[in-house]
Amino acid sequence: MHELGVLNSMVHTIERIVKEQNVTAVHKLVIEVGELSGIVPRYLEQSWPAASYKTFMEETKLELIVIPGIVKCKDCGRVFNAVYSDLNCPDCGSNDMEILEGNDLMIKEIVCN
Ligand SMILES: [Zn+2]
């Protein structure tokens, strides 16, 4: 589970950003998690208290927006919603997919007090 490491580096990144803006506290952090990013939203939530502990984001609320994993089958062209563990085309059974959406993890919004 690498969610904790992901959050740790995110906290550092955000710290740099907000310091430039002279902000000392962040009220809420909104993260978009793609279903195909390999990051498990539930693990992100569970890791947040540890990742933010003793940092300037200790009081920050974490909000997750899950982005559906949309893929296109390279063999038959079918576009469908896939999850990380199951990347097989429901029509032809191929697993050769082009990911159209849901491959990223990104900071959507940093809400400051
Ligand atoms: Zn197919």
PDB file of C-alpha atoms and ligand atoms in Angstrom:
ATOM      1  CA  MET A   1       0.000   0.000   0.000  1.00  0.00           C
ATOM      2  CA  HIS A   2       1.695   3.173  -1.213  1.00  0.00           C
ATOM      3  CA  GLU A   3      -1.153   5.542  -0.424  1.00  0.00           C
ATOM      4  CA  LEU A   4       0.628   6.905   2.657  1.00  0.00           C
ATOM      5  CA  GLY A   5       3.701   7.798   0.608  1.00  0.00           C
ATOM      6  CA  VAL A   6       1.523   9.482  -1.999  1.00  0.00           C
ATOM      7  CA  LEU A   7      -0.159  11.586   0.673  1.00  0.00           C
ATOM      8  CA  ASN A   8       3.141  12.443   2.365  1.00  0.00           C
ATOM      9  CA  SER A   9       4.563  13.911  -0.805  1.00  0.00           C
ATOM     10  CA  MET A  10       1.268  15.677  -1.473  1.00  0.00           C
ATOM     11  CA  VAL A  11       1.423  17.356   1.941  1.00  0.00           C
ATOM     12  CA  HIS A  12       4.943  18.590   1.130  1.00  0.00           C
ATOM     13  CA  THR A  13       3.863  19.891  -2.261  1.00  0.00           C
ATOM     14  CA  ILE A  14       0.885  21.729  -0.801  1.00  0.00           C
ATOM     15  CA  GLU A  15       3.004  23.161   1.993  1.00  0.00           C
ATOM     16  CA  ARG A  16       5.255  24.724  -0.625  1.00  0.00           C
ATOM     17  CA  ILE A  17       2.305  26.102  -2.571  1.00  0.00           C
ATOM     18  CA  VAL A  18       0.479  27.649   0.377  1.00  0.00           C
ATOM     19  CA  LYS A  19       3.630  29.143   1.911  1.00  0.00           C
ATOM     20  CA  GLU A  20       4.079  31.150  -1.246  1.00  0.00           C
ATOM     21  CA  GLN A  21       0.555  32.468  -0.739  1.00  0.00           C
ATOM     22  CA  ASN A  22       1.173  33.248   2.933  1.00  0.00           C
ATOM     23  CA  VAL A  23      -1.486  30.807   4.028  1.00  0.00           C
ATOM     24  CA  THR A  24      -0.977  29.004   7.317  1.00  0.00           C
ATOM     25  CA  ALA A  25      -3.964  26.679   7.485  1.00  0.00           C
ATOM     26  CA  VAL A  26      -5.861  24.593   5.001  1.00  0.00           C
ATOM     27  CA  HIS A  27      -9.480  23.901   5.772  1.00  0.00           C
ATOM     28  CA  LYS A  28     -10.143  21.251   3.193  1.00  0.00           C
ATOM     29  CA  LEU A  29      -8.232  19.318   0.572  1.00  0.00           C
ATOM     30  CA  VAL A  30     -10.090  17.902  -2.408  1.00  0.00           C
ATOM     31  CA  ILE A  31      -8.395  15.132  -4.355  1.00  0.00           C
ATOM     32  CA  GLU A  32      -9.552  13.482  -7.541  1.00  0.00           C
ATOM     33  CA  VAL A  33      -8.771   9.775  -7.649  1.00  0.00           C
ATOM     34  CA  GLY A  34      -9.129   7.870 -10.877  1.00  0.00           C
ATOM     35  CA  GLU A  35     -10.443   4.321 -10.610  1.00  0.00           C
ATOM     36  CA  LEU A  36      -7.519   3.244 -12.767  1.00  0.00           C
ATOM     37  CA  SER A  37      -4.829   5.222 -10.951  1.00  0.00           C
ATOM     38  CA  GLY A  38      -3.895   2.228  -8.821  1.00  0.00           C
ATOM     39  CA  ILE A  39      -4.698   4.253  -5.720  1.00  0.00           C
ATOM     40  CA  VAL A  40      -7.452   2.933  -3.475  1.00  0.00           C
ATOM     41  CA  PRO A  41      -9.687   5.770  -2.196  1.00  0.00           C
ATOM     42  CA  ARG A  42     -10.463   3.898   1.016  1.00  0.00           C
ATOM     43  CA  TYR A  43      -6.747   3.534   1.760  1.00  0.00           C
ATOM     44  CA  LEU A  44      -6.223   7.228   1.086  1.00  0.00           C
ATOM     45  CA  GLU A  45      -8.866   8.056   3.680  1.00  0.00           C
ATOM     46  CA  GLN A  46      -7.352   5.640   6.171  1.00  0.00           C
ATOM     47  CA  SER A  47      -3.847   7.019   5.618  1.00  0.00           C
ATOM     48  CA  TRP A  48      -4.785  10.663   5.923  1.00  0.00           C
ATOM     49  CA  PRO A  49      -4.568  10.949   9.753  1.00  0.00           C
ATOM     50  CA  ALA A  50      -1.042   9.499   9.653  1.00  0.00           C
ATOM     51  CA  ALA A  51       0.055  11.569   6.662  1.00  0.00           C
ATOM     52  CA  SER A  52      -1.167  14.837   8.153  1.00  0.00           C
ATOM     53  CA  TYR A  53      -0.128  14.126  11.749  1.00  0.00           C
ATOM     54  CA  LYS A  54       2.105  16.891  13.137  1.00  0.00           C
ATOM     55  CA  THR A  55       1.949  18.823   9.894  1.00  0.00           C
ATOM     56  CA  PHE A  56       0.225  22.112   9.102  1.00  0.00           C
ATOM     57  CA  MET A  57      -2.603  19.996   7.636  1.00  0.00           C
ATOM     58  CA  GLU A  58      -3.400  18.073  10.785  1.00  0.00           C
ATOM     59  CA  GLU A  59      -6.821  19.743  11.004  1.00  0.00           C
ATOM     60  CA  THR A  60      -7.496  19.576   7.290  1.00  0.00           C
ATOM     61  CA  LYS A  61     -10.492  17.638   6.066  1.00  0.00           C
ATOM     62  CA  LEU A  62      -9.838  15.298   3.172  1.00  0.00           C
ATOM     63  CA  GLU A  63     -12.465  14.990   0.473  1.00  0.00           C
ATOM     64  CA  LEU A  64     -12.179  12.500  -2.348  1.00  0.00           C
ATOM     65  CA  ILE A  65     -13.820  12.598  -5.741  1.00  0.00           C
ATOM     66  CA  VAL A  66     -13.633   9.269  -7.521  1.00  0.00           C
ATOM     67  CA  ILE A  67     -13.271   9.571 -11.302  1.00  0.00           C
ATOM     68  CA  PRO A  68     -14.671   6.561 -13.212  1.00  0.00           C
ATOM     69  CA  GLY A  69     -12.204   4.515 -15.195  1.00  0.00           C
ATOM     70  CA  ILE A  70     -13.235   4.821 -18.817  1.00  0.00           C
ATOM     71  CA  VAL A  71     -11.400   2.648 -21.316  1.00  0.00           C
ATOM     72  CA  LYS A  72     -11.662   1.849 -24.995  1.00  0.00           C
ATOM     73  CA  CYS A  73     -11.063  -1.640 -26.306  1.00  0.00           C
ATOM     74  CA  LYS A  74      -8.337  -1.531 -28.944  1.00  0.00           C
ATOM     75  CA  ASP A  75      -9.730  -4.627 -30.612  1.00  0.00           C
ATOM     76  CA  CYS A  76     -13.441  -3.924 -31.004  1.00  0.00           C
ATOM     77  CA  GLY A  77     -13.664  -0.247 -30.094  1.00  0.00           C
ATOM     78  CA  ARG A  78     -16.102  -0.663 -27.248  1.00  0.00           C
ATOM     79  CA  VAL A  79     -15.940   2.077 -24.619  1.00  0.00           C
ATOM     80  CA  PHE A  80     -16.794   1.028 -21.088  1.00  0.00           C
ATOM     81  CA  ASN A  81     -16.277   1.662 -17.392  1.00  0.00           C
ATOM     82  CA  ALA A  82     -13.497  -0.508 -16.010  1.00  0.00           C
ATOM     83  CA  VAL A  83     -12.011  -0.926 -12.567  1.00  0.00           C
ATOM     84  CA  TYR A  84      -8.348  -1.501 -11.839  1.00  0.00           C
ATOM     85  CA  SER A  85      -8.730  -5.200 -11.125  1.00  0.00           C
ATOM     86  CA  ASP A  86     -10.790  -5.990 -14.204  1.00  0.00           C
ATOM     87  CA  LEU A  87      -9.580  -4.655 -17.524  1.00  0.00           C
ATOM     88  CA  ASN A  88     -11.241  -7.124 -19.859  1.00  0.00           C
ATOM     89  CA  CYS A  89     -13.604  -6.083 -22.614  1.00  0.00           C
ATOM     90  CA  PRO A  90     -17.148  -7.342 -21.925  1.00  0.00           C
ATOM     91  CA  ASP A  91     -17.729  -7.774 -25.660  1.00  0.00           C
ATOM     92  CA  CYS A  92     -14.663  -9.509 -27.044  1.00  0.00           C
ATOM     93  CA  GLY A  93     -12.684 -10.406 -23.889  1.00  0.00           C
ATOM     94  CA  SER A  94      -9.587  -8.519 -25.008  1.00  0.00           C
ATOM     95  CA  ASN A  95      -7.428  -6.849 -22.375  1.00  0.00           C
ATOM     96  CA  ASP A  96      -5.722  -4.448 -24.755  1.00  0.00           C
ATOM     97  CA  MET A  97      -7.180  -1.155 -23.598  1.00  0.00           C
ATOM     98  CA  GLU A  98      -6.620   2.498 -24.133  1.00  0.00           C
ATOM     99  CA  ILE A  99      -7.379   4.461 -20.982  1.00  0.00           C
ATOM    100  CA  LEU A 100      -9.508   7.507 -21.754  1.00  0.00           C
ATOM    101  CA  GLU A 101     -10.224   8.688 -18.231  1.00  0.00           C
ATOM    102  CA  GLY A 102      -9.582   7.842 -14.590  1.00  0.00           C
ATOM    103  CA  ASN A 103      -5.843   7.250 -14.764  1.00  0.00           C
ATOM    104  CA  ASP A 104      -4.793  10.141 -12.562  1.00  0.00           C
ATOM    105  CA  LEU A 105      -4.521  11.263  -9.018  1.00  0.00           C
ATOM    106  CA  MET A 106      -4.629  15.011  -8.693  1.00  0.00           C
ATOM    107  CA  ILE A 107      -5.236  17.866  -6.365  1.00  0.00           C
ATOM    108  CA  LYS A 108      -8.550  19.397  -7.318  1.00  0.00           C
ATOM    109  CA  GLU A 109      -8.877  22.094  -4.732  1.00  0.00           C
ATOM    110  CA  ILE A 110      -7.135  23.499  -1.680  1.00  0.00           C
ATOM    111  CA  VAL A 111      -9.616  25.336   0.506  1.00  0.00           C
ATOM    112  CA  CYS A 112      -7.955  27.765   2.887  1.00  0.00           C
ATOM    113  CA  ASN A 113      -9.360  29.363   5.993  1.00  0.00           C
TER     114      ASN A 113
HETATM  115 ZN    ZN B   1     -13.430  -5.523 -27.204  1.00  0.00          ZN
END
